[in-house]
């Protein structure tokens, strides 16, 4: 069993819809949680990072962590065609110099 | 903004060749990482470095080595390239200490071994 599980999709939703992307994990030592967005033929770009449980909001994006369930989510409100990308969750026990454990990514397409 | 630059976007090499992939970051970051990304497998860590001349094995170091002679530069070396090393290679960097930040990535090198 992988340490981090992420549904690969693909996921297609109409423009303006709310998108929910999720990851589950098994390592209870993970405390730092990140979401990266990767456009085709580009490197992953950091979207958001959170520490421990709770919510964090940045514009149309909300990251949610439930450590008791070992479950993290990324919500995208008012989705736009420019949000079409692969979304990767990543996590670690420490920050900065700790290696990250990644999900395999969810491919998202927003249909105009 | 953090800038991580990988020297080549696309590279084609032959089996048995020694291959060098270069990565440079401009933010004075202490930590640098090399990953490979394959469909269905996600990102897997090959090697990382916390300081100049330091290196640590990641999850899949076999067939690879690294070099970090300067703080801003981290090189990945395929000692004798094989077809199963065809992949997307991603370099990342991050800082330590009070300004800890998550890893920032370059745009990758798509390497094909024929």
PDB file of C-alpha atoms in Angstrom:
ATOM      1  CA  UNK A   1       0.000   0.000   0.000  1.00  0.00           C
ATOM      2  CA  UNK A   2       1.291   3.446  -0.918  1.00  0.00           C
ATOM      3  CA  UNK A   3       1.889   5.979   1.829  1.00  0.00           C
ATOM      4  CA  UNK A   4      -0.160   8.558  -0.081  1.00  0.00           C
ATOM      5  CA  UNK A   5      -3.157   7.656  -2.244  1.00  0.00           C
ATOM      6  CA  UNK A   6      -4.631  10.033  -4.796  1.00  0.00           C
ATOM      7  CA  UNK A   7      -7.303   9.317  -7.377  1.00  0.00           C
ATOM      8  CA  UNK A   8      -5.631   9.847 -10.775  1.00  0.00           C
ATOM      9  CA  UNK A   9      -8.835  10.888 -12.500  1.00  0.00           C
ATOM     10  CA  UNK A  10      -9.208  12.195 -15.098  1.00  0.00           C
ATOM     11  CA  UNK A  11     -11.762  14.592 -13.670  1.00  0.00           C
ATOM     12  CA  UNK A  12     -13.795  16.857 -15.989  1.00  0.00           C
ATOM     13  CA  UNK A  13     -16.106  19.575 -14.675  1.00  0.00           C
ATOM     14  CA  UNK A  14     -17.894  22.543 -16.294  1.00  0.00           C
ATOM     15  CA  UNK A  15     -16.526  26.046 -15.870  1.00  0.00           C
ATOM     16  CA  UNK A  16     -17.771  27.699 -12.686  1.00  0.00           C
ATOM     17  CA  UNK A  17     -18.206  24.448 -10.761  1.00  0.00           C
ATOM     18  CA  UNK A  18     -16.648  23.715  -7.389  1.00  0.00           C
ATOM     19  CA  UNK A  19     -13.872  21.150  -7.656  1.00  0.00           C
ATOM     20  CA  UNK A  20     -12.841  18.833  -4.837  1.00  0.00           C
ATOM     21  CA  UNK A  21      -9.496  17.035  -4.981  1.00  0.00           C
ATOM     22  CA  UNK A  22      -8.465  14.603  -2.274  1.00  0.00           C
ATOM     23  CA  UNK A  23      -5.623  12.533  -0.866  1.00  0.00           C
ATOM     24  CA  UNK A  24      -5.455   9.968   1.890  1.00  0.00           C
ATOM     25  CA  UNK A  25      -2.309   8.939   3.710  1.00  0.00           C
ATOM     26  CA  UNK A  26      -1.182   6.297   6.170  1.00  0.00           C
ATOM     27  CA  UNK A  27       1.824   7.860   7.960  1.00  0.00           C
ATOM     28  CA  UNK A  28       0.608   9.602  11.117  1.00  0.00           C
ATOM     29  CA  UNK A  29       3.937  11.478  11.380  1.00  0.00           C
ATOM     30  CA  UNK A  30       3.007  13.731   8.448  1.00  0.00           C
ATOM     31  CA  UNK A  31       2.367  17.275   9.662  1.00  0.00           C
ATOM     32  CA  UNK A  32       2.997  19.456   6.609  1.00  0.00           C
ATOM     33  CA  UNK A  33       0.734  19.234   3.610  1.00  0.00           C
ATOM     34  CA  UNK A  34       1.178  20.808   0.220  1.00  0.00           C
ATOM     35  CA  UNK A  35      -0.698  21.089  -3.033  1.00  0.00           C
ATOM     36  CA  UNK A  36       1.165  21.571  -6.302  1.00  0.00           C
ATOM     37  CA  UNK A  37      -0.292  22.351  -9.717  1.00  0.00           C
ATOM     38  CA  UNK A  38       1.462  21.018 -12.799  1.00  0.00           C
ATOM     39  CA  UNK A  39       0.647  22.181 -16.298  1.00  0.00           C
ATOM     40  CA  UNK A  40       1.529  19.992 -19.236  1.00  0.00           C
ATOM     41  CA  UNK A  41       5.285  19.968 -19.961  1.00  0.00           C
ATOM     42  CA  UNK A  42       6.035  22.159 -16.931  1.00  0.00           C
ATOM     43  CA  UNK A  43       7.331  21.529 -13.421  1.00  0.00           C
ATOM     44  CA  UNK A  44       5.066  21.424 -10.347  1.00  0.00           C
ATOM     45  CA  UNK A  45       4.159  24.853  -8.999  1.00  0.00           C
ATOM     46  CA  UNK A  46       3.406  25.277  -5.300  1.00  0.00           C
ATOM     47  CA  UNK A  47      -0.204  26.313  -4.725  1.00  0.00           C
ATOM     48  CA  UNK A  48      -0.698  26.057  -0.978  1.00  0.00           C
ATOM     49  CA  UNK A  49       0.809  24.526   2.109  1.00  0.00           C
ATOM     50  CA  UNK A  50      -0.667  23.944   5.562  1.00  0.00           C
ATOM     51  CA  UNK A  51       0.518  22.711   8.909  1.00  0.00           C
ATOM     52  CA  UNK A  52      -1.433  20.143  10.931  1.00  0.00           C
ATOM     53  CA  UNK A  53      -5.225  20.125  10.836  1.00  0.00           C
ATOM     54  CA  UNK A  54      -7.540  22.895   9.731  1.00  0.00           C
ATOM     55  CA  UNK A  55      -8.382  25.038   6.731  1.00  0.00           C
ATOM     56  CA  UNK A  56      -6.412  27.569   4.731  1.00  0.00           C
ATOM     57  CA  UNK A  57      -7.889  29.817   2.077  1.00  0.00           C
ATOM     58  CA  UNK A  58      -6.162  31.675  -0.745  1.00  0.00           C
ATOM     59  CA  UNK A  59      -8.456  33.324  -3.255  1.00  0.00           C
ATOM     60  CA  UNK A  60     -10.495  30.627  -4.997  1.00  0.00           C
ATOM     61  CA  UNK A  61      -8.485  27.830  -3.364  1.00  0.00           C
ATOM     62  CA  UNK A  62      -9.104  26.224   0.036  1.00  0.00           C
ATOM     63  CA  UNK A  63      -6.908  23.517   1.538  1.00  0.00           C
ATOM     64  CA  UNK A  64      -8.354  21.335   4.248  1.00  0.00           C
ATOM     65  CA  UNK A  65      -6.564  18.844   6.490  1.00  0.00           C
ATOM     66  CA  UNK A  66      -8.210  16.255   8.731  1.00  0.00           C
ATOM     67  CA  UNK A  67      -5.401  14.483  10.554  1.00  0.00           C
ATOM     68  CA  UNK A  68      -7.775  12.263  12.527  1.00  0.00           C
ATOM     69  CA  UNK A  69      -9.005  10.757   9.255  1.00  0.00           C
ATOM     70  CA  UNK A  70      -5.644  11.115   7.471  1.00  0.00           C
ATOM     71  CA  UNK A  71      -7.413  12.943   4.681  1.00  0.00           C
ATOM     72  CA  UNK A  72      -6.608  16.191   2.877  1.00  0.00           C
ATOM     73  CA  UNK A  73      -8.603  18.137   0.323  1.00  0.00           C
ATOM     74  CA  UNK A  74      -8.182  21.005  -2.103  1.00  0.00           C
ATOM     75  CA  UNK A  75     -11.301  22.908  -3.132  1.00  0.00           C
ATOM     76  CA  UNK A  76     -11.382  25.188  -6.167  1.00  0.00           C
ATOM     77  CA  UNK A  77     -14.297  27.609  -6.358  1.00  0.00           C
ATOM     78  CA  UNK A  78     -15.559  29.205  -9.573  1.00  0.00           C
ATOM     79  CA  UNK A  79     -13.306  26.935 -11.605  1.00  0.00           C
ATOM     80  CA  UNK A  80     -11.744  28.372 -14.769  1.00  0.00           C
ATOM     81  CA  UNK A  81     -10.341  26.706 -17.901  1.00  0.00           C
ATOM     82  CA  UNK A  82      -6.906  27.930 -16.740  1.00  0.00           C
ATOM     83  CA  UNK A  83      -7.266  25.597 -13.726  1.00  0.00           C
ATOM     84  CA  UNK A  84      -6.961  22.615 -16.082  1.00  0.00           C
ATOM     85  CA  UNK A  85      -3.809  20.837 -14.898  1.00  0.00           C
ATOM     86  CA  UNK A  86      -2.586  17.908 -12.834  1.00  0.00           C
ATOM     87  CA  UNK A  87      -2.811  18.504  -9.080  1.00  0.00           C
ATOM     88  CA  UNK A  88      -0.325  16.796  -6.803  1.00  0.00           C
ATOM     89  CA  UNK A  89      -0.614  16.466  -3.061  1.00  0.00           C
ATOM     90  CA  UNK A  90       2.600  16.189  -1.051  1.00  0.00           C
ATOM     91  CA  UNK A  91       3.382  15.817   2.611  1.00  0.00           C
ATOM     92  CA  UNK A  92       6.213  15.510   5.106  1.00  0.00           C
ATOM     93  CA  UNK A  93       6.879  15.100   8.797  1.00  0.00           C
ATOM     94  CA  UNK A  94       9.082  18.199   8.876  1.00  0.00           C
ATOM     95  CA  UNK A  95       9.562  21.269   6.752  1.00  0.00           C
ATOM     96  CA  UNK A  96      12.281  22.547   4.454  1.00  0.00           C
ATOM     97  CA  UNK A  97      14.939  19.892   4.457  1.00  0.00           C
ATOM     98  CA  UNK A  98      12.599  16.951   4.786  1.00  0.00           C
ATOM     99  CA  UNK A  99      11.914  14.888   1.694  1.00  0.00           C
ATOM    100  CA  UNK A 100       8.349  15.030   0.433  1.00  0.00           C
ATOM    101  CA  UNK A 101       6.046  12.101  -0.227  1.00  0.00           C
ATOM    102  CA  UNK A 102       3.833  12.746  -3.239  1.00  0.00           C
ATOM    103  CA  UNK A 103       0.515  11.455  -4.467  1.00  0.00           C
ATOM    104  CA  UNK A 104       0.444  10.369  -8.100  1.00  0.00           C
ATOM    105  CA  UNK A 105      -1.622  13.402  -9.127  1.00  0.00           C
ATOM    106  CA  UNK A 106      -5.184  14.037 -10.331  1.00  0.00           C
ATOM    107  CA  UNK A 107      -5.651  15.280 -13.881  1.00  0.00           C
ATOM    108  CA  UNK A 108      -8.330  17.985 -13.964  1.00  0.00           C
ATOM    109  CA  UNK A 109     -10.035  19.483 -17.014  1.00  0.00           C
ATOM    110  CA  UNK A 110     -12.381  22.478 -16.771  1.00  0.00           C
ATOM    111  CA  UNK A 111     -14.786  22.530 -19.697  1.00  0.00           C
ATOM    112  CA  UNK A 112     -15.699  26.029 -20.980  1.00  0.00           C
TER     113      UNK A 112
ATOM    114  CA  UNK B   1      10.340  34.538  -6.989  1.00  0.00           C
ATOM    115  CA  UNK B   2      12.406  31.369  -6.713  1.00  0.00           C
ATOM    116  CA  UNK B   3      13.978  30.365  -9.980  1.00  0.00           C
ATOM    117  CA  UNK B   4      15.111  26.790 -10.521  1.00  0.00           C
ATOM    118  CA  UNK B   5      16.623  26.299 -13.962  1.00  0.00           C
ATOM    119  CA  UNK B   6      17.293  22.965 -15.588  1.00  0.00           C
ATOM    120  CA  UNK B   7      19.764  23.129 -18.431  1.00  0.00           C
ATOM    121  CA  UNK B   8      17.830  21.085 -20.989  1.00  0.00           C
ATOM    122  CA  UNK B   9      14.085  20.668 -21.576  1.00  0.00           C
ATOM    123  CA  UNK B  10      14.516  17.654 -23.870  1.00  0.00           C
ATOM    124  CA  UNK B  11      17.434  15.281 -24.200  1.00  0.00           C
ATOM    125  CA  UNK B  12      17.966  12.135 -26.269  1.00  0.00           C
ATOM    126  CA  UNK B  13      20.853   9.816 -25.441  1.00  0.00           C
ATOM    127  CA  UNK B  14      21.947   6.292 -26.279  1.00  0.00           C
ATOM    128  CA  UNK B  15      22.184   3.253 -24.034  1.00  0.00           C
ATOM    129  CA  UNK B  16      25.493   3.111 -22.211  1.00  0.00           C
ATOM    130  CA  UNK B  17      26.236   6.834 -22.455  1.00  0.00           C
ATOM    131  CA  UNK B  18      27.146   8.889 -19.401  1.00  0.00           C
ATOM    132  CA  UNK B  19      24.496  11.589 -19.035  1.00  0.00           C
ATOM    133  CA  UNK B  20      24.684  14.827 -17.060  1.00  0.00           C
ATOM    134  CA  UNK B  21      21.594  16.784 -16.010  1.00  0.00           C
ATOM    135  CA  UNK B  22      22.247  20.217 -14.560  1.00  0.00           C
ATOM    136  CA  UNK B  23      20.179  22.296 -12.170  1.00  0.00           C
ATOM    137  CA  UNK B  24      20.804  25.819 -10.898  1.00  0.00           C
ATOM    138  CA  UNK B  25      18.806  27.811  -8.338  1.00  0.00           C
ATOM    139  CA  UNK B  26      19.096  31.532  -7.685  1.00  0.00           C
ATOM    140  CA  UNK B  27      17.676  31.826  -4.150  1.00  0.00           C
ATOM    141  CA  UNK B  28      20.679  30.725  -2.102  1.00  0.00           C
ATOM    142  CA  UNK B  29      18.747  27.642  -0.961  1.00  0.00           C
ATOM    143  CA  UNK B  30      20.617  25.073   1.123  1.00  0.00           C
ATOM    144  CA  UNK B  31      18.574  22.058   0.006  1.00  0.00           C
ATOM    145  CA  UNK B  32      18.388  20.630  -3.478  1.00  0.00           C
ATOM    146  CA  UNK B  33      16.598  17.531  -4.754  1.00  0.00           C
ATOM    147  CA  UNK B  34      16.387  15.347  -7.842  1.00  0.00           C
ATOM    148  CA  UNK B  35      13.189  13.443  -8.691  1.00  0.00           C
ATOM    149  CA  UNK B  36      11.961  11.420 -11.579  1.00  0.00           C
ATOM    150  CA  UNK B  37       8.317  11.490 -12.605  1.00  0.00           C
ATOM    151  CA  UNK B  38       6.658   8.556 -14.358  1.00  0.00           C
ATOM    152  CA  UNK B  39       2.974   8.007 -15.237  1.00  0.00           C
ATOM    153  CA  UNK B  40       1.159   6.144 -12.477  1.00  0.00           C
ATOM    154  CA  UNK B  41       4.177   6.304 -10.160  1.00  0.00           C
ATOM    155  CA  UNK B  42       4.264  10.019  -9.372  1.00  0.00           C
ATOM    156  CA  UNK B  43       7.441  11.740  -8.219  1.00  0.00           C
ATOM    157  CA  UNK B  44      10.144   9.583  -6.748  1.00  0.00           C
ATOM    158  CA  UNK B  45      13.196  10.971  -4.982  1.00  0.00           C
ATOM    159  CA  UNK B  46      16.560   9.969  -6.432  1.00  0.00           C
ATOM    160  CA  UNK B  47      19.085  12.016  -4.414  1.00  0.00           C
ATOM    161  CA  UNK B  48      19.122  15.136  -2.304  1.00  0.00           C
ATOM    162  CA  UNK B  49      21.659  17.464  -0.752  1.00  0.00           C
ATOM    163  CA  UNK B  50      21.521  19.719   2.312  1.00  0.00           C
ATOM    164  CA  UNK B  51      24.831  21.460   1.721  1.00  0.00           C
ATOM    165  CA  UNK B  52      27.745  21.803  -0.652  1.00  0.00           C
ATOM    166  CA  UNK B  53      29.569  18.503  -1.187  1.00  0.00           C
ATOM    167  CA  UNK B  54      26.830  16.715   0.762  1.00  0.00           C
ATOM    168  CA  UNK B  55      24.548  14.095  -0.724  1.00  0.00           C
ATOM    169  CA  UNK B  56      21.959  11.658   0.558  1.00  0.00           C
ATOM    170  CA  UNK B  57      20.287   8.754  -1.228  1.00  0.00           C
ATOM    171  CA  UNK B  58      16.607   8.996  -1.879  1.00  0.00           C
ATOM    172  CA  UNK B  59      14.220   6.170  -2.635  1.00  0.00           C
ATOM    173  CA  UNK B  60      15.616   5.127  -6.019  1.00  0.00           C
ATOM    174  CA  UNK B  61      19.355   6.003  -6.230  1.00  0.00           C
ATOM    175  CA  UNK B  62      20.481   2.941  -8.197  1.00  0.00           C
ATOM    176  CA  UNK B  63      22.122   3.841 -11.495  1.00  0.00           C
ATOM    177  CA  UNK B  64      22.494   7.505 -10.548  1.00  0.00           C
ATOM    178  CA  UNK B  65      25.019   9.721  -8.804  1.00  0.00           C
ATOM    179  CA  UNK B  66      25.072  13.435  -7.976  1.00  0.00           C
ATOM    180  CA  UNK B  67      27.509  16.259  -7.563  1.00  0.00           C
ATOM    181  CA  UNK B  68      27.205  19.491  -5.598  1.00  0.00           C
ATOM    182  CA  UNK B  69      30.383  21.533  -5.857  1.00  0.00           C
ATOM    183  CA  UNK B  70      28.647  24.910  -5.490  1.00  0.00           C
ATOM    184  CA  UNK B  71      25.637  25.865  -3.408  1.00  0.00           C
ATOM    185  CA  UNK B  72      23.537  26.935  -6.376  1.00  0.00           C
ATOM    186  CA  UNK B  73      24.237  23.946  -8.628  1.00  0.00           C
ATOM    187  CA  UNK B  74      23.200  20.291  -8.284  1.00  0.00           C
ATOM    188  CA  UNK B  75      24.030  17.808 -11.031  1.00  0.00           C
ATOM    189  CA  UNK B  76      22.479  14.402 -11.653  1.00  0.00           C
ATOM    190  CA  UNK B  77      24.649  11.827 -13.422  1.00  0.00           C
ATOM    191  CA  UNK B  78      23.468   8.670 -15.144  1.00  0.00           C
ATOM    192  CA  UNK B  79      26.619   6.592 -15.059  1.00  0.00           C
ATOM    193  CA  UNK B  80      25.627   4.252 -17.922  1.00  0.00           C
ATOM    194  CA  UNK B  81      22.224   5.174 -19.297  1.00  0.00           C
ATOM    195  CA  UNK B  82      19.640   2.434 -19.770  1.00  0.00           C
ATOM    196  CA  UNK B  83      16.227   2.488 -21.442  1.00  0.00           C
ATOM    197  CA  UNK B  84      14.437   2.193 -18.082  1.00  0.00           C
ATOM    198  CA  UNK B  85      15.860   5.595 -17.185  1.00  0.00           C
ATOM    199  CA  UNK B  86      13.720   7.255 -19.840  1.00  0.00           C
ATOM    200  CA  UNK B  87      11.665   9.665 -17.763  1.00  0.00           C
ATOM    201  CA  UNK B  88      10.914  13.247 -16.768  1.00  0.00           C
ATOM    202  CA  UNK B  89      13.574  14.489 -14.340  1.00  0.00           C
ATOM    203  CA  UNK B  90      12.705  17.297 -11.941  1.00  0.00           C
ATOM    204  CA  UNK B  91      15.029  19.361  -9.778  1.00  0.00           C
ATOM    205  CA  UNK B  92      13.801  21.223  -6.685  1.00  0.00           C
ATOM    206  CA  UNK B  93      15.251  23.466  -4.005  1.00  0.00           C
ATOM    207  CA  UNK B  94      14.173  24.699  -0.579  1.00  0.00           C
ATOM    208  CA  UNK B  95      15.520  26.715   2.309  1.00  0.00           C
ATOM    209  CA  UNK B  96      16.283  25.780   5.894  1.00  0.00           C
ATOM    210  CA  UNK B  97      16.086  27.651   9.176  1.00  0.00           C
ATOM    211  CA  UNK B  98      13.574  30.342  10.065  1.00  0.00           C
ATOM    212  CA  UNK B  99      12.622  30.925   6.475  1.00  0.00           C
ATOM    213  CA  UNK B 100      11.651  27.314   5.817  1.00  0.00           C
ATOM    214  CA  UNK B 101       9.725  27.093   2.593  1.00  0.00           C
ATOM    215  CA  UNK B 102       8.384  24.139   0.639  1.00  0.00           C
ATOM    216  CA  UNK B 103      10.257  22.857  -2.347  1.00  0.00           C
ATOM    217  CA  UNK B 104      10.203  24.822  -5.584  1.00  0.00           C
ATOM    218  CA  UNK B 105      10.646  22.971  -8.856  1.00  0.00           C
ATOM    219  CA  UNK B 106      12.233  23.565 -12.216  1.00  0.00           C
ATOM    220  CA  UNK B 107      10.396  22.796 -15.459  1.00  0.00           C
ATOM    221  CA  UNK B 108      11.999  19.411 -15.858  1.00  0.00           C
ATOM    222  CA  UNK B 109      14.161  17.588 -18.383  1.00  0.00           C
ATOM    223  CA  UNK B 110      12.406  15.001 -20.513  1.00  0.00           C
ATOM    224  CA  UNK B 111      15.106  12.385 -21.117  1.00  0.00           C
ATOM    225  CA  UNK B 112      14.821   9.624 -23.693  1.00  0.00           C
ATOM    226  CA  UNK B 113      17.322   6.782 -23.758  1.00  0.00           C
ATOM    227  CA  UNK B 114      17.394   4.901 -27.061  1.00  0.00           C
TER     228      UNK B 114
END
